[in-house]
Tab-separated table of C-alpha atoms in Angstrom:
chain	number	residue	atom	x	y	z
A	29	UNK	CA	40.232	12.318	-17.199
A	30	UNK	CA	42.321	10.794	-20.002
A	31	UNK	CA	39.807	7.961	-20.488
A	32	UNK	CA	36.950	10.450	-20.725
A	33	UNK	CA	38.841	12.559	-23.258
A	34	UNK	CA	39.725	9.493	-25.333
A	35	UNK	CA	36.105	8.342	-25.414
A	36	UNK	CA	34.892	11.793	-26.424
A	37	UNK	CA	37.437	11.893	-29.268
A	38	UNK	CA	36.419	8.396	-30.340
A	39	UNK	CA	32.745	9.344	-30.381
A	40	UNK	CA	33.516	12.227	-32.736
A	41	UNK	CA	35.672	10.029	-34.979
A	42	UNK	CA	33.021	7.319	-35.272
A	43	UNK	CA	30.573	9.801	-36.757
A	44	UNK	CA	32.325	8.935	-40.037
A	45	UNK	CA	31.251	5.545	-41.406
A	46	UNK	CA	34.645	4.682	-42.896
A	47	UNK	CA	36.513	5.481	-39.701
A	48	UNK	CA	33.921	3.553	-37.699
A	49	UNK	CA	34.500	0.398	-39.761
A	50	UNK	CA	38.256	0.761	-39.365
A	51	UNK	CA	37.959	1.252	-35.599
A	52	UNK	CA	35.740	-1.814	-35.282
A	53	UNK	CA	38.207	-4.080	-37.070
A	54	UNK	CA	38.636	-7.261	-34.963
A	55	UNK	CA	42.397	-6.708	-34.925
A	56	UNK	CA	41.992	-3.493	-32.920
A	57	UNK	CA	39.888	-5.103	-30.162
A	58	UNK	CA	37.955	-1.905	-29.480
A	59	UNK	CA	34.720	-3.595	-28.380
A	60	UNK	CA	36.264	-5.432	-25.392
A	61	UNK	CA	37.690	-2.114	-24.199
A	62	UNK	CA	34.297	-0.450	-24.497
A	63	UNK	CA	32.684	-3.392	-22.659
A	64	UNK	CA	35.086	-2.716	-19.802
A	65	UNK	CA	34.009	0.910	-19.704
A	66	UNK	CA	30.346	-0.116	-19.775
A	67	UNK	CA	30.840	-2.101	-16.583
A	68	UNK	CA	33.024	0.531	-14.925
A	69	UNK	CA	32.097	1.885	-11.502
A	70	UNK	CA	33.347	5.332	-12.543
A	71	UNK	CA	30.155	7.390	-12.995
A	72	UNK	CA	30.794	8.972	-16.397
A	73	UNK	CA	32.545	6.180	-18.289
A	74	UNK	CA	29.544	3.880	-18.971
A	75	UNK	CA	27.540	6.748	-20.473
A	76	UNK	CA	30.487	7.806	-22.632
A	77	UNK	CA	31.010	4.231	-23.807
A	78	UNK	CA	27.320	4.049	-24.729
A	79	UNK	CA	27.667	7.243	-26.739
A	80	UNK	CA	30.643	5.776	-28.616
A	81	UNK	CA	28.762	2.565	-29.359
A	82	UNK	CA	25.689	4.499	-30.449
A	83	UNK	CA	27.796	6.584	-32.841
A	84	UNK	CA	29.184	3.393	-34.398
A	85	UNK	CA	25.750	1.768	-34.616
A	86	UNK	CA	24.311	4.618	-36.671
A	87	UNK	CA	26.077	3.398	-39.820
A	88	UNK	CA	24.033	0.231	-40.237
A	89	UNK	CA	24.752	-3.324	-41.339
A	90	UNK	CA	28.513	-3.441	-41.615
A	91	UNK	CA	29.210	-1.670	-38.335
A	92	UNK	CA	26.398	-3.230	-36.330
A	93	UNK	CA	27.486	-6.708	-37.392
A	94	UNK	CA	31.078	-5.969	-36.393
A	95	UNK	CA	29.842	-4.776	-32.997
A	96	UNK	CA	27.811	-7.919	-32.372
A	97	UNK	CA	30.415	-10.348	-33.670
A	98	UNK	CA	33.267	-8.884	-31.633
A	99	UNK	CA	34.497	-10.742	-28.599
A	100	UNK	CA	33.552	-9.276	-25.250
A	101	UNK	CA	35.392	-8.728	-22.011
A	102	UNK	CA	36.312	-12.090	-20.535
A	103	UNK	CA	33.159	-14.186	-20.139
A	104	UNK	CA	30.752	-11.266	-20.371
A	105	UNK	CA	28.919	-12.672	-23.399
A	106	UNK	CA	30.190	-10.148	-25.903
A	107	UNK	CA	28.803	-6.667	-26.319
A	108	UNK	CA	25.213	-7.706	-25.646
A	109	UNK	CA	26.230	-9.354	-22.379
A	110	UNK	CA	27.927	-6.147	-21.266
A	111	UNK	CA	24.944	-4.035	-22.333
A	112	UNK	CA	22.499	-6.238	-20.444
A	113	UNK	CA	24.769	-6.209	-17.408
A	114	UNK	CA	24.737	-2.414	-17.523
A	115	UNK	CA	20.976	-2.324	-18.112
A	116	UNK	CA	20.335	-4.244	-14.916
A	117	UNK	CA	21.911	-1.447	-12.874
A	118	UNK	CA	21.238	1.611	-14.981
A	119	UNK	CA	19.021	4.512	-14.144
A	120	UNK	CA	16.465	6.036	-16.471
A	121	UNK	CA	18.850	7.805	-18.840
A	122	UNK	CA	21.238	4.869	-19.140
A	123	UNK	CA	18.395	2.421	-19.687
A	124	UNK	CA	16.941	4.534	-22.479
A	125	UNK	CA	20.358	4.772	-24.161
A	126	UNK	CA	20.823	0.997	-23.994
A	127	UNK	CA	17.338	0.255	-25.359
A	128	UNK	CA	17.925	2.721	-28.202
A	129	UNK	CA	21.282	1.112	-28.967
A	130	UNK	CA	19.720	-2.370	-29.025
A	131	UNK	CA	17.160	-0.995	-31.471
A	132	UNK	CA	19.961	0.285	-33.729
A	133	UNK	CA	21.752	-3.050	-33.576
A	134	UNK	CA	18.654	-4.984	-34.678
A	135	UNK	CA	18.964	-3.784	-38.260
A	136	UNK	CA	19.348	-7.114	-40.091
A	137	UNK	CA	17.686	-10.523	-39.611
A	138	UNK	CA	21.016	-12.037	-38.556
A	139	UNK	CA	21.602	-9.314	-35.961
A	140	UNK	CA	18.058	-9.703	-34.677
A	141	UNK	CA	18.689	-13.397	-34.059
A	142	UNK	CA	22.018	-12.635	-32.367
A	143	UNK	CA	20.355	-10.194	-29.987
A	144	UNK	CA	17.483	-12.508	-29.109
A	145	UNK	CA	19.811	-15.490	-28.604
A	146	UNK	CA	21.926	-13.386	-26.241
A	147	UNK	CA	19.003	-12.895	-23.843
A	148	UNK	CA	18.034	-9.345	-24.817
A	149	UNK	CA	14.334	-10.183	-25.133
A	150	UNK	CA	14.138	-11.513	-21.581
A	151	UNK	CA	16.061	-8.509	-20.254
A	152	UNK	CA	13.660	-6.080	-21.926
A	153	UNK	CA	10.737	-8.033	-20.481
A	154	UNK	CA	12.061	-7.314	-16.989
A	155	UNK	CA	12.288	-3.612	-17.887
A	156	UNK	CA	8.666	-3.561	-19.038
A	157	UNK	CA	7.544	-5.255	-15.817
A	158	UNK	CA	9.589	-3.012	-13.511
A	159	UNK	CA	7.085	-0.917	-11.529
A	160	UNK	CA	9.703	1.788	-10.977
A	161	UNK	CA	10.460	2.187	-14.702
A	162	UNK	CA	8.907	5.139	-16.503
A	163	UNK	CA	6.611	4.972	-19.496
A	164	UNK	CA	9.418	6.433	-21.603
A	165	UNK	CA	11.898	3.635	-20.983
A	166	UNK	CA	9.161	1.031	-21.375
A	167	UNK	CA	8.300	2.500	-24.777
A	168	UNK	CA	11.969	2.308	-25.778
A	169	UNK	CA	12.042	-1.316	-24.589
A	170	UNK	CA	8.996	-2.120	-26.736
A	171	UNK	CA	10.571	-0.418	-29.756
A	172	UNK	CA	13.799	-2.407	-29.330
A	173	UNK	CA	11.957	-5.697	-28.823
A	174	UNK	CA	9.831	-5.063	-31.917
A	175	UNK	CA	12.978	-4.424	-33.947
A	176	UNK	CA	14.513	-7.672	-32.671
A	177	UNK	CA	11.354	-9.523	-33.621
A	178	UNK	CA	11.315	-8.088	-37.135
A	179	UNK	CA	8.153	-6.101	-36.379
A	180	UNK	CA	9.556	-2.589	-36.181
A	181	UNK	CA	6.775	-1.137	-38.337
A	182	UNK	CA	3.861	-2.868	-36.610
A	183	UNK	CA	1.636	-1.483	-33.870
A	184	UNK	CA	1.758	-4.192	-31.211
A	185	UNK	CA	1.769	-4.311	-27.432
A	186	UNK	CA	4.716	-5.921	-25.681
A	187	UNK	CA	2.798	-9.096	-24.670
A	188	UNK	CA	1.309	-9.380	-28.174
A	189	UNK	CA	4.792	-9.104	-29.679
A	190	UNK	CA	6.151	-11.840	-27.417
A	191	UNK	CA	3.142	-14.007	-28.225
A	192	UNK	CA	3.784	-13.739	-31.947
A	193	UNK	CA	7.446	-14.599	-31.463
A	194	UNK	CA	6.430	-17.721	-29.539
A	195	UNK	CA	5.136	-18.943	-32.892
A	196	UNK	CA	8.434	-18.233	-34.673
A	197	UNK	CA	9.892	-20.936	-36.874
A	198	UNK	CA	13.388	-19.990	-35.735
A	199	UNK	CA	14.106	-22.325	-32.776
A	200	UNK	CA	16.335	-19.940	-30.835
A	201	UNK	CA	13.897	-17.060	-31.227
A	202	UNK	CA	10.964	-19.236	-30.255
A	203	UNK	CA	12.770	-20.548	-27.175
A	204	UNK	CA	13.676	-17.058	-25.984
A	205	UNK	CA	10.151	-15.785	-26.657
A	206	UNK	CA	8.669	-18.585	-24.557
A	207	UNK	CA	11.172	-17.687	-21.842
A	208	UNK	CA	10.039	-14.048	-21.984
A	209	UNK	CA	6.387	-15.098	-21.895
A	210	UNK	CA	7.085	-17.201	-18.807
A	211	UNK	CA	8.487	-14.071	-17.135
A	212	UNK	CA	5.259	-12.216	-17.959
A	213	UNK	CA	3.048	-15.098	-16.846
A	214	UNK	CA	4.905	-15.319	-13.547
A	215	UNK	CA	3.007	-12.172	-12.530
A	216	UNK	CA	-0.296	-13.540	-11.215
A	217	UNK	CA	-2.337	-10.346	-11.802
A	218	UNK	CA	-1.332	-10.329	-15.478
A	219	UNK	CA	-2.490	-13.852	-16.278
A	220	UNK	CA	-6.156	-13.095	-17.134
A	221	UNK	CA	-5.038	-10.277	-19.464
A	222	UNK	CA	-2.439	-12.469	-21.151
A	223	UNK	CA	-4.924	-15.326	-21.598
A	224	UNK	CA	-7.289	-12.941	-23.394
A	225	UNK	CA	-4.732	-12.011	-26.089
A	226	UNK	CA	-5.252	-14.194	-29.128
A	227	UNK	CA	-1.689	-13.826	-30.425
A	228	UNK	CA	-0.316	-15.106	-27.125
A	229	UNK	CA	-2.458	-18.221	-26.974
A	230	UNK	CA	-1.917	-18.963	-30.664
A	231	UNK	CA	1.843	-18.477	-30.392
A	232	UNK	CA	2.124	-20.686	-27.333
A	233	UNK	CA	0.087	-23.431	-28.972
A	234	UNK	CA	2.447	-23.364	-31.932
A	235	UNK	CA	5.395	-23.546	-29.546
A	236	UNK	CA	3.932	-26.628	-27.868
A	237	UNK	CA	4.336	-28.391	-31.217
A	238	UNK	CA	7.961	-27.246	-31.573
A	239	UNK	CA	10.766	-29.733	-32.163
A	240	UNK	CA	12.699	-27.755	-29.568
A	241	UNK	CA	11.904	-29.646	-26.381
A	242	UNK	CA	12.733	-26.710	-24.129
A	243	UNK	CA	10.411	-24.362	-26.024
A	244	UNK	CA	7.622	-26.944	-26.148
A	245	UNK	CA	7.761	-27.733	-22.437
A	246	UNK	CA	8.008	-24.066	-21.510
A	247	UNK	CA	4.990	-23.262	-23.664
A	248	UNK	CA	2.966	-26.038	-22.039
A	249	UNK	CA	3.789	-24.677	-18.607
A	250	UNK	CA	2.798	-21.139	-19.549
A	251	UNK	CA	-0.487	-22.285	-21.076
A	252	UNK	CA	-1.245	-24.115	-17.850
A	253	UNK	CA	-0.496	-20.985	-15.815
A	254	UNK	CA	-2.836	-19.000	-18.052
A	255	UNK	CA	-5.552	-21.606	-17.696
A	256	UNK	CA	-5.888	-22.162	-21.426
A	257	UNK	CA	-3.871	-25.364	-21.796
């Protein structure tokens, strides 16, 4: 009960931008504590922790960067690692909250790269492919992925978005996009549809020429799967 009350008080306090920046100071180590709550087995604590994080993320650049730069809980991979760990076992409401939070965090180019490098793009790809996931959570996943890819204002499908990112000049982004495309292409029924999307084929062909050996080899394999190599 005390943990729930503390989180509720913290959520209210973080509605103020100045107090949010103070609370997120690295010296206070708030983010590791919240990561612990995110991974808690106690039913209400993960949702409350998400509400606290969402409140902090509403203030933009300064706060979102502090959230993403903070150390995580042990070897959890920082805040994003904890969020993705929670996403993998969240229901509809929790998944929507996490996707919306990822969207908030992707508010600067540097934060977008941090999120993609942490595996968020691949995790959202699994959400989009999940047959049990609703259209609502899939739409939130697309919105978050578009924000991470710097295409928040563009009307693109999820596969088209990933295809464009495969042509990114940022090595880490390109590598993760190829990884996400491989997840999509692993679904045999989807391959003819993917092969028919110009942005996908063009992005993969750019990735084949990448100096990043992992991205180039991955792109070659996906093109082969799609039958357009």
